[in-house]
Amino acid sequence: MPAAPKIVPRAAAPAPALSAAKGGASMAQKALQKLGLRRDIDLALHLPLRYEDETRITPLANARDGQMVQIEATVTASEIQLRPRRQLLVQVEDDTGSCELRFFSFYPSHQKTLAVGARLRIRGEVKGGFWGRQMMHPAFRVAGGELPAALTPVYPTTAGLPQPYLRRAVVGALSRVDLSDTLPSGCEPPVTQVYSQNGLQRLFSLREALTFLHHPTPDVALSTLEDHSHPAWQRLKAEELLAQQLSQQQSRRARDMLRAPVLRAQKAADGALPLHEQLLAVLPFSLTSAQRRVGEEIAADLARAVPMHRLLQGDVGSGKTVVSALAACLAMDAGWQCALMAPTEILAEQHFAKMIGWLEPLLAARGRRVAWLVGGQKKKERTAMLALVASGEAALVVGTHAVIQEQVQFKNLALAIIDEQHRFGVAQRLALRQKLAAGVAAGPPQGDAAPSGGSDPRSGGAWGPVVAMEPHMLMMSATPIPRTLAMSYYADLDVSVIDELPPGRTPIVTKLIADSRKDEVIARIGAQVAAGRQVYWVCPLIEESEALDLSNATATHADLSEALPGYMVGLLHSRMPTAEKKAVMALFTSGQMGVLVSTTVIEVGVDVPNASLMVIEHAERFGLSQLHQLRGRVGRGAAASACVLLYATNDSGRVGETAKERLRAMAETNDGFEIARRDLEIRGPGEFLGARQSGDALLRFADLATDTHLLEWARELAPQMLDRHPELAARHVARWLGGKSDYLKA
Ligand code: ADP
Ligand code: MG
């Protein structure tokens, strides 16, 4: 094993006066808390940003210009110079040469330590050569004490938490913390290199890995620490991924212990066909084979007495809504309630309109209806809706997160459908599950149309003792999640993919055009509108400035209105009152409005098949997946559609090469998965995870773009560990995740 390097107390760190130490310590304690470094294991996992090499003394004669060195030398002169500005100049020399130290800020105590005759250990960057070496503001201390055997860690820290304090805290934590192995023997991760010493090759244990990463031996190739390819790093990353997999598989198993209503297609009391067959009959199209396949996957889940947790993925326009409506039919058939939630009011309203159109006539024959719940609702309407929900008359409740607010009491909720699920926050999703559990527990289906044989598991009977109930959950996302992400962050979900677009869509042609040619683009808009088509114009996303977004959109709106006399040009942005937004959307949906200028509020969900051109200004400011989603708003009808990505050029007419390279991907492919893959490469997982990742970066060490082999290992090992080594698994999760595992499940 790599000999644990001896950690030498930093003798020369001057002991501060007692009272100061006390005040300082409590401040430092607070700073530790602030960094989330509460438990010993947290400190042990707080890894250095970089290292300083204090393990050797370099003779001055050997110090090269620009090199960071530690020297040991004696002060031969020390004076304060006032010109050109006040500074402390100190001459030092060792047996091989001399060097000048320069300090622009210093205290009397510094001068004392730097007095003539003092023997010092000095660390800094050497400038100049033999004829005049210099160090600006080097670190120094009285010489003496053993040289450390390991590199000195430099930690990420915060105000009030000095490095020496943090270093001592880490050393203390490392000496106390239990780092005994939690991997079953013979199950080591597949690290690409192994540590070798004396010709012996072996893997790093967790303790060895952490000891090494905090205090690496000076012979380490620093590049392998920087790029995290060192075997010690790989061990950590593997363990982290394993913790994530264990936690997710645990939550999946916990869910399997819960019960949910068994939902199967069934005829109505009066002998009418099952709802979902009736819906299929009234749809103006037939399902694609991908829609049929995922529909069957969902139906199979719903027919089990275990809560479904399924993510329905499908590119924009692939037709997820109708699949979710069909799933809802299965629940409503049996007299249960369904909820359909969308992240924005506009999207919720579109869903509502669609569900009303499809389902209201069918539900009316059964004495039931569709309810509508959003935040900005009038009190009277809201009260009426709440009553419908509570009585169970509302078979389907459509809305925003208002659907899960406190006052909402479901009579018997069996299925919750969440559209664009990644846009809901973690807290909202946790609240949702609690709310839903309350909803399902409320009562058996209306009229109990369920076939006999225990479709209501609360009755016990075949089910044995009464078990906790949860409704089924169907989450939908148009952001395709790359495989590695699906395997890690979403490992607790089952995933269905609609990998086929409805027929008759002409592929969208995407063009990259420099914004210097904006006039040509506006001319093209004129031609489209004149031909009776409709156009979206999406204004640039300006990070962290809604106000700027807005002024931009307003200006563009004015420009386009002027350039297109005789046509209606509308404006839509997130700060508009809801009623106004609705009015604008209605004008565009009905086809009266030719051009809709908007900030990114139209990103999700809107469905206007007659829209055939989308212009995105400052496309370089958007993520690829976001562009892809935006682009999916056109190409929904039969007409050939186009998406113009306007990119900003600088004065010399060029856009950053990487920016353009990135955008080119959009012109090259319409495949959302390919785009998502490239986005993951370029931007990391944040884009996909949304709130799932916010707050704590849940993977601190592993990188899904490079650590696939470790992820696969963890995925395979996790279920085996849960089966055969449950105590090890529990210890592993507690060590790595502490209280965070809830967030992984949200
Ligand atoms: P998304 O998956 O992006 O939510 P939608 O569910 O909004 O997509 O569907 C996009 C459009 O395609 C809608 O107008 C919808 O009615 C229509 N659609 C869905 N399925 C089919 C199909 N099988 N054939 C033709 N059109 C369909
Ligand atoms: Mg949708």
mmCIF file of C-alpha atoms in Angstrom, residues 289-561:
data_model
loop_
_atom_site.group_PDB
_atom_site.id
_atom_site.type_symbol
_atom_site.label_atom_id
_atom_site.label_comp_id
_atom_site.label_asym_id
_atom_site.label_seq_id
_atom_site.Cartn_x
_atom_site.Cartn_y
_atom_site.Cartn_z
ATOM 1 C CA SER A 289 -46.222 2.393 -33.403
ATOM 2 C CA ALA A 290 -43.923 4.058 -30.864
ATOM 3 C CA GLN A 291 -46.933 5.609 -29.137
ATOM 4 C CA ARG A 292 -48.644 2.241 -29.072
ATOM 5 C CA ARG A 293 -45.569 0.570 -27.624
ATOM 6 C CA VAL A 294 -45.082 3.070 -24.792
ATOM 7 C CA GLY A 295 -48.824 3.018 -24.193
ATOM 8 C CA GLU A 296 -48.582 -0.698 -23.570
ATOM 9 C CA GLU A 297 -45.602 -0.244 -21.264
ATOM 10 C CA ILE A 298 -47.577 2.230 -19.224
ATOM 11 C CA ALA A 299 -50.711 0.072 -19.208
ATOM 12 C CA ALA A 300 -48.684 -2.872 -17.930
ATOM 13 C CA ASP A 301 -47.372 -0.739 -15.055
ATOM 14 C CA LEU A 302 -50.822 0.536 -14.182
ATOM 15 C CA ALA A 303 -52.178 -2.981 -14.021
ATOM 16 C CA ARG A 304 -49.771 -3.779 -11.202
ATOM 17 C CA ALA A 305 -50.564 -3.014 -7.602
ATOM 18 C CA VAL A 306 -47.230 -1.218 -7.232
ATOM 19 C CA PRO A 307 -46.894 2.511 -7.914
ATOM 20 C CA MET A 308 -45.550 3.264 -11.369
ATOM 21 C CA HIS A 309 -42.642 5.685 -11.613
ATOM 22 C CA ARG A 310 -42.151 6.071 -15.295
ATOM 23 C CA LEU A 311 -40.476 8.742 -17.339
ATOM 24 C CA LEU A 312 -41.968 9.161 -20.784
ATOM 25 C CA GLN A 313 -39.395 10.660 -23.059
ATOM 26 C CA GLY A 314 -40.077 11.817 -26.536
ATOM 27 C CA ASP A 315 -38.788 14.515 -28.749
ATOM 28 C CA VAL A 316 -40.840 17.670 -29.085
ATOM 29 C CA GLY A 317 -43.896 16.933 -31.166
ATOM 30 C CA SER A 318 -43.632 13.177 -30.783
ATOM 31 C CA GLY A 319 -47.110 13.084 -29.267
ATOM 32 C CA LYS A 320 -46.696 12.473 -25.567
ATOM 33 C CA THR A 321 -49.903 14.232 -24.597
ATOM 34 C CA VAL A 322 -52.219 11.735 -26.196
ATOM 35 C CA VAL A 323 -50.307 8.875 -24.627
ATOM 36 C CA SER A 324 -50.801 10.435 -21.219
ATOM 37 C CA ALA A 325 -54.502 10.997 -21.949
ATOM 38 C CA LEU A 326 -54.876 7.316 -22.788
ATOM 39 C CA ALA A 327 -53.193 6.385 -19.528
ATOM 40 C CA ALA A 328 -55.555 8.716 -17.697
ATOM 41 C CA CYS A 329 -58.472 6.908 -19.344
ATOM 42 C CA LEU A 330 -57.444 3.648 -17.719
ATOM 43 C CA ALA A 331 -57.633 5.259 -14.304
ATOM 44 C CA MET A 332 -60.835 7.160 -14.937
ATOM 45 C CA ASP A 333 -62.504 4.032 -16.267
ATOM 46 C CA ALA A 334 -62.321 2.476 -12.844
ATOM 47 C CA GLY A 335 -63.732 5.586 -11.198
ATOM 48 C CA TRP A 336 -60.441 6.970 -9.946
ATOM 49 C CA GLN A 337 -59.105 10.497 -10.414
ATOM 50 C CA CYS A 338 -56.110 11.697 -12.407
ATOM 51 C CA ALA A 339 -54.036 14.847 -12.183
ATOM 52 C CA LEU A 340 -52.123 16.413 -15.060
ATOM 53 C CA MET A 341 -49.601 19.048 -14.078
ATOM 54 C CA ALA A 342 -47.616 21.394 -16.295
ATOM 55 C CA PRO A 343 -44.920 23.861 -15.283
ATOM 56 C CA THR A 344 -46.512 26.946 -16.844
ATOM 57 C CA GLU A 345 -50.025 28.259 -17.060
ATOM 58 C CA ILE A 346 -49.943 28.526 -20.838
ATOM 59 C CA LEU A 347 -48.942 24.937 -21.209
ATOM 60 C CA ALA A 348 -51.470 23.819 -18.638
ATOM 61 C CA GLU A 349 -54.126 25.697 -20.524
ATOM 62 C CA GLN A 350 -53.211 24.008 -23.787
ATOM 63 C CA HIS A 351 -53.467 20.656 -22.104
ATOM 64 C CA PHE A 352 -56.761 21.647 -20.594
ATOM 65 C CA ALA A 353 -58.172 22.666 -23.974
ATOM 66 C CA LYS A 354 -56.984 19.435 -25.517
ATOM 67 C CA MET A 355 -58.313 17.241 -22.708
ATOM 68 C CA ILE A 356 -61.645 19.026 -22.760
ATOM 69 C CA GLY A 357 -61.889 18.503 -26.498
ATOM 70 C CA TRP A 358 -61.022 14.844 -26.313
ATOM 71 C CA LEU A 359 -62.526 13.736 -23.056
ATOM 72 C CA GLU A 360 -65.294 16.014 -21.861
ATOM 73 C CA PRO A 361 -68.002 14.476 -24.087
ATOM 74 C CA LEU A 362 -66.944 10.974 -23.076
ATOM 75 C CA LEU A 363 -66.776 11.854 -19.393
ATOM 76 C CA ALA A 364 -70.084 13.714 -19.479
ATOM 77 C CA ALA A 365 -71.826 10.446 -20.364
ATOM 78 C CA ARG A 366 -70.414 9.100 -17.110
ATOM 79 C CA GLY A 367 -71.473 12.109 -15.070
ATOM 80 C CA ARG A 368 -67.894 13.339 -14.640
ATOM 81 C CA ARG A 369 -65.730 16.155 -15.960
ATOM 82 C CA VAL A 370 -62.351 17.848 -16.271
ATOM 83 C CA ALA A 371 -61.352 20.420 -13.635
ATOM 84 C CA TRP A 372 -58.878 23.264 -13.938
ATOM 85 C CA LEU A 373 -56.591 24.621 -11.217
ATOM 86 C CA VAL A 374 -54.019 27.375 -11.582
ATOM 87 C CA GLY A 375 -52.523 29.991 -9.300
ATOM 88 C CA GLY A 376 -54.115 33.106 -10.746
ATOM 89 C CA GLN A 377 -57.621 31.743 -10.739
ATOM 90 C CA LYS A 378 -60.648 33.779 -9.603
ATOM 91 C CA LYS A 379 -61.755 32.826 -6.126
ATOM 92 C CA LYS A 380 -65.229 31.767 -7.195
ATOM 93 C CA GLU A 381 -63.995 29.546 -9.992
ATOM 94 C CA ARG A 382 -61.396 28.069 -7.728
ATOM 95 C CA THR A 383 -63.872 27.217 -5.004
ATOM 96 C CA ALA A 384 -66.069 25.497 -7.544
ATOM 97 C CA MET A 385 -63.139 23.527 -8.926
ATOM 98 C CA LEU A 386 -61.976 22.491 -5.469
ATOM 99 C CA ALA A 387 -65.450 21.151 -4.767
ATOM 100 C CA LEU A 388 -65.392 19.127 -7.979
ATOM 101 C CA VAL A 389 -62.034 17.657 -7.017
ATOM 102 C CA ALA A 390 -63.100 16.829 -3.489
ATOM 103 C CA SER A 391 -66.352 15.185 -4.538
ATOM 104 C CA GLY A 392 -64.640 13.078 -7.164
ATOM 105 C CA GLU A 393 -66.827 14.509 -9.914
ATOM 106 C CA ALA A 394 -63.667 15.829 -11.517
ATOM 107 C CA ALA A 395 -62.212 12.709 -13.082
ATOM 108 C CA LEU A 396 -59.244 14.651 -14.386
ATOM 109 C CA VAL A 397 -57.648 17.718 -12.820
ATOM 110 C CA VAL A 398 -55.442 19.786 -15.114
ATOM 111 C CA GLY A 399 -53.279 22.679 -13.934
ATOM 112 C CA THR A 400 -49.987 24.019 -12.713
ATOM 113 C CA HIS A 401 -48.434 23.200 -9.355
ATOM 114 C CA ALA A 402 -51.639 24.687 -7.929
ATOM 115 C CA VAL A 403 -52.885 21.118 -8.306
ATOM 116 C CA ILE A 404 -50.839 20.023 -5.308
ATOM 117 C CA GLN A 405 -51.496 22.968 -3.058
ATOM 118 C CA GLU A 406 -52.752 22.485 0.434
ATOM 119 C CA GLN A 407 -56.434 23.205 -0.045
ATOM 120 C CA VAL A 408 -56.701 20.662 -2.832
ATOM 121 C CA GLN A 409 -58.297 17.461 -1.540
ATOM 122 C CA PHE A 410 -58.586 14.618 -3.961
ATOM 123 C CA LYS A 411 -61.295 12.088 -3.424
ATOM 124 C CA ASN A 412 -59.314 9.217 -4.885
ATOM 125 C CA LEU A 413 -56.249 10.017 -6.907
ATOM 126 C CA ALA A 414 -54.785 7.083 -8.825
ATOM 127 C CA LEU A 415 -52.493 8.623 -11.422
ATOM 128 C CA ALA A 416 -50.455 11.808 -11.524
ATOM 129 C CA ILE A 417 -49.035 12.958 -14.833
ATOM 130 C CA ILE A 418 -46.304 15.570 -14.753
ATOM 131 C CA ASP A 419 -45.396 17.249 -17.994
ATOM 132 C CA GLU A 420 -41.920 18.689 -18.503
ATOM 133 C CA GLN A 421 -41.038 17.174 -15.167
ATOM 134 C CA HIS A 422 -37.488 18.504 -15.082
ATOM 135 C CA ARG A 423 -38.875 22.011 -14.777
ATOM 136 C CA PHE A 424 -40.388 21.343 -11.417
ATOM 137 C CA GLY A 425 -38.168 21.987 -8.438
ATOM 138 C CA VAL A 426 -36.959 19.297 -6.104
ATOM 139 C CA ALA A 427 -39.031 20.656 -3.251
ATOM 140 C CA GLN A 428 -42.109 20.663 -5.463
ATOM 141 C CA ARG A 429 -41.535 17.092 -6.446
ATOM 142 C CA LEU A 430 -41.079 15.966 -2.866
ATOM 143 C CA ALA A 431 -44.245 17.827 -1.908
ATOM 144 C CA LEU A 432 -45.993 16.222 -4.808
ATOM 145 C CA ARG A 433 -45.313 12.708 -3.643
ATOM 146 C CA GLN A 434 -46.577 13.494 -0.170
ATOM 147 C CA LYS A 435 -49.651 15.196 -1.520
ATOM 148 C CA LEU A 436 -50.311 12.328 -3.831
ATOM 149 C CA ALA A 437 -50.025 9.783 -1.089
ATOM 150 C CA ALA A 438 -52.682 11.723 0.814
ATOM 151 C CA GLY A 439 -54.858 11.852 -2.289
ATOM 152 C CA VAL A 440 -54.896 8.165 -2.914
ATOM 153 C CA ALA A 441 -55.593 7.274 0.667
ATOM 154 C CA ALA A 442 -58.760 9.314 0.671
ATOM 155 C CA GLY A 443 -61.254 6.768 -0.534
ATOM 156 C CA PRO A 444 -62.172 3.947 -2.876
ATOM 157 C CA PRO A 445 -63.271 4.659 -6.427
ATOM 158 C CA GLN A 446 -66.615 6.252 -7.010
ATOM 159 C CA GLY A 447 -69.339 3.631 -7.196
ATOM 160 C CA ASP A 448 -66.540 1.112 -6.909
ATOM 161 C CA ALA A 449 -66.690 -0.068 -10.473
ATOM 162 C CA ALA A 450 -63.516 -2.032 -9.892
ATOM 163 C CA PRO A 451 -63.744 -5.703 -10.717
ATOM 164 C CA SER A 452 -63.768 -7.954 -7.712
ATOM 165 C CA GLY A 453 -60.581 -9.687 -6.783
ATOM 166 C CA GLY A 454 -58.840 -7.064 -4.744
ATOM 167 C CA SER A 455 -58.266 -4.052 -6.920
ATOM 168 C CA ASP A 456 -58.593 -2.058 -3.745
ATOM 169 C CA PRO A 457 -55.626 -3.244 -1.766
ATOM 170 C CA ARG A 458 -56.602 -1.299 1.330
ATOM 171 C CA SER A 459 -59.216 -3.903 2.035
ATOM 172 C CA GLY A 460 -56.436 -6.246 3.013
ATOM 173 C CA GLY A 461 -57.640 -9.674 2.015
ATOM 174 C CA ALA A 462 -55.400 -11.053 -0.655
ATOM 175 C CA TRP A 463 -52.945 -8.315 0.168
ATOM 176 C CA GLY A 464 -52.468 -9.259 3.731
ATOM 177 C CA PRO A 465 -51.946 -6.384 6.113
ATOM 178 C CA VAL A 466 -52.866 -2.874 5.032
ATOM 179 C CA VAL A 467 -49.927 -1.255 3.265
ATOM 180 C CA ALA A 468 -49.119 2.334 2.367
ATOM 181 C CA MET A 469 -50.656 3.544 -0.875
ATOM 182 C CA GLU A 470 -49.240 5.879 -3.473
ATOM 183 C CA PRO A 471 -50.676 6.805 -6.819
ATOM 184 C CA HIS A 472 -48.946 5.962 -10.059
ATOM 185 C CA MET A 473 -46.698 8.633 -11.499
ATOM 186 C CA LEU A 474 -46.039 9.349 -15.135
ATOM 187 C CA MET A 475 -43.431 11.995 -15.821
ATOM 188 C CA MET A 476 -42.919 13.410 -19.257
ATOM 189 C CA SER A 477 -39.967 15.201 -20.722
ATOM 190 C CA ALA A 478 -39.147 16.496 -24.153
ATOM 191 C CA THR A 479 -35.529 16.939 -23.215
ATOM 192 C CA PRO A 480 -34.002 13.665 -24.219
ATOM 193 C CA ILE A 481 -31.793 12.470 -21.460
ATOM 194 C CA PRO A 482 -28.527 10.944 -22.588
ATOM 195 C CA ARG A 483 -28.028 7.357 -21.607
ATOM 196 C CA THR A 484 -25.427 7.990 -18.924
ATOM 197 C CA LEU A 485 -27.692 10.491 -17.223
ATOM 198 C CA ALA A 486 -30.645 8.167 -17.428
ATOM 199 C CA MET A 487 -28.482 5.474 -15.847
ATOM 200 C CA SER A 488 -27.346 7.672 -12.994
ATOM 201 C CA TYR A 489 -29.608 10.492 -11.927
ATOM 202 C CA TYR A 490 -32.725 8.791 -13.187
ATOM 203 C CA ALA A 491 -31.856 5.244 -12.240
ATOM 204 C CA ASP A 492 -34.895 5.030 -9.972
ATOM 205 C CA LEU A 493 -37.250 5.564 -12.884
ATOM 206 C CA ASP A 494 -38.435 3.307 -15.631
ATOM 207 C CA VAL A 495 -38.061 5.000 -18.955
ATOM 208 C CA SER A 496 -40.255 4.764 -22.038
ATOM 209 C CA VAL A 497 -39.123 6.440 -25.208
ATOM 210 C CA ILE A 498 -41.223 7.610 -28.143
ATOM 211 C CA ASP A 499 -38.607 7.421 -30.838
ATOM 212 C CA GLU A 500 -40.740 8.243 -33.830
ATOM 213 C CA LEU A 501 -42.557 11.357 -34.960
ATOM 214 C CA PRO A 502 -46.123 11.218 -36.265
ATOM 215 C CA PRO A 503 -46.170 10.802 -40.033
ATOM 216 C CA GLY A 504 -46.575 13.651 -42.480
ATOM 217 C CA ARG A 505 -44.207 16.036 -40.811
ATOM 218 C CA THR A 506 -41.693 17.618 -43.115
ATOM 219 C CA PRO A 507 -38.368 17.894 -41.392
ATOM 220 C CA ILE A 508 -37.443 21.358 -40.198
ATOM 221 C CA VAL A 509 -34.659 22.977 -42.171
ATOM 222 C CA THR A 510 -32.334 24.870 -39.876
ATOM 223 C CA LYS A 511 -30.150 27.702 -41.113
ATOM 224 C CA LEU A 512 -27.400 29.657 -39.406
ATOM 225 C CA ILE A 513 -27.484 33.279 -40.470
ATOM 226 C CA ALA A 514 -25.329 36.159 -39.239
ATOM 227 C CA ASP A 515 -27.388 38.891 -37.635
ATOM 228 C CA SER A 516 -25.960 41.372 -40.109
ATOM 229 C CA ARG A 517 -28.424 39.803 -42.556
ATOM 230 C CA LYS A 518 -31.448 40.385 -40.349
ATOM 231 C CA ASP A 519 -33.178 42.439 -43.071
ATOM 232 C CA GLU A 520 -33.264 39.463 -45.417
ATOM 233 C CA VAL A 521 -34.780 37.393 -42.653
ATOM 234 C CA ILE A 522 -37.469 39.996 -42.055
ATOM 235 C CA ALA A 523 -38.247 39.997 -45.781
ATOM 236 C CA ARG A 524 -38.680 36.248 -45.599
ATOM 237 C CA ILE A 525 -41.053 36.615 -42.692
ATOM 238 C CA GLY A 526 -43.101 38.991 -44.830
ATOM 239 C CA ALA A 527 -43.374 36.342 -47.545
ATOM 240 C CA GLN A 528 -44.448 33.664 -45.080
ATOM 241 C CA VAL A 529 -47.092 35.813 -43.470
ATOM 242 C CA ALA A 530 -48.368 36.880 -46.887
ATOM 243 C CA ALA A 531 -48.796 33.176 -47.698
ATOM 244 C CA GLY A 532 -50.997 32.779 -44.631
ATOM 245 C CA ARG A 533 -48.347 31.150 -42.474
ATOM 246 C CA GLN A 534 -47.345 32.120 -38.993
ATOM 247 C CA VAL A 535 -43.984 32.957 -37.528
ATOM 248 C CA TYR A 536 -42.337 32.854 -34.106
ATOM 249 C CA TRP A 537 -39.571 35.293 -33.293
ATOM 250 C CA VAL A 538 -37.711 34.339 -30.138
ATOM 251 C CA CYS A 539 -35.722 37.033 -28.423
ATOM 252 C CA PRO A 540 -32.351 36.490 -26.896
ATOM 253 C CA LEU A 541 -31.907 35.049 -23.527
ATOM 254 C CA ILE A 542 -29.957 37.453 -21.394
ATOM 255 C CA GLU A 543 -28.748 35.686 -18.376
ATOM 256 C CA GLU A 544 -29.876 37.025 -15.052
ATOM 257 C CA SER A 545 -31.620 39.975 -16.526
ATOM 258 C CA GLU A 546 -35.287 39.636 -17.146
ATOM 259 C CA ALA A 547 -35.485 43.399 -17.565
ATOM 260 C CA LEU A 548 -33.048 43.329 -20.482
ATOM 261 C CA ASP A 549 -34.832 40.366 -22.032
ATOM 262 C CA LEU A 550 -37.940 42.402 -21.930
ATOM 263 C CA SER A 551 -36.595 45.628 -23.387
ATOM 264 C CA ASN A 552 -35.077 43.580 -26.164
ATOM 265 C CA ALA A 553 -38.320 41.856 -26.961
ATOM 266 C CA THR A 554 -40.202 45.131 -26.852
ATOM 267 C CA ALA A 555 -37.779 46.766 -29.290
ATOM 268 C CA THR A 556 -37.929 43.819 -31.674
ATOM 269 C CA HIS A 557 -41.686 43.871 -31.494
ATOM 270 C CA ALA A 558 -41.710 47.522 -32.502
ATOM 271 C CA ASP A 559 -39.261 46.907 -35.368
ATOM 272 C CA LEU A 560 -41.214 43.998 -36.774
ATOM 273 C CA SER A 561 -44.533 45.793 -36.448
#
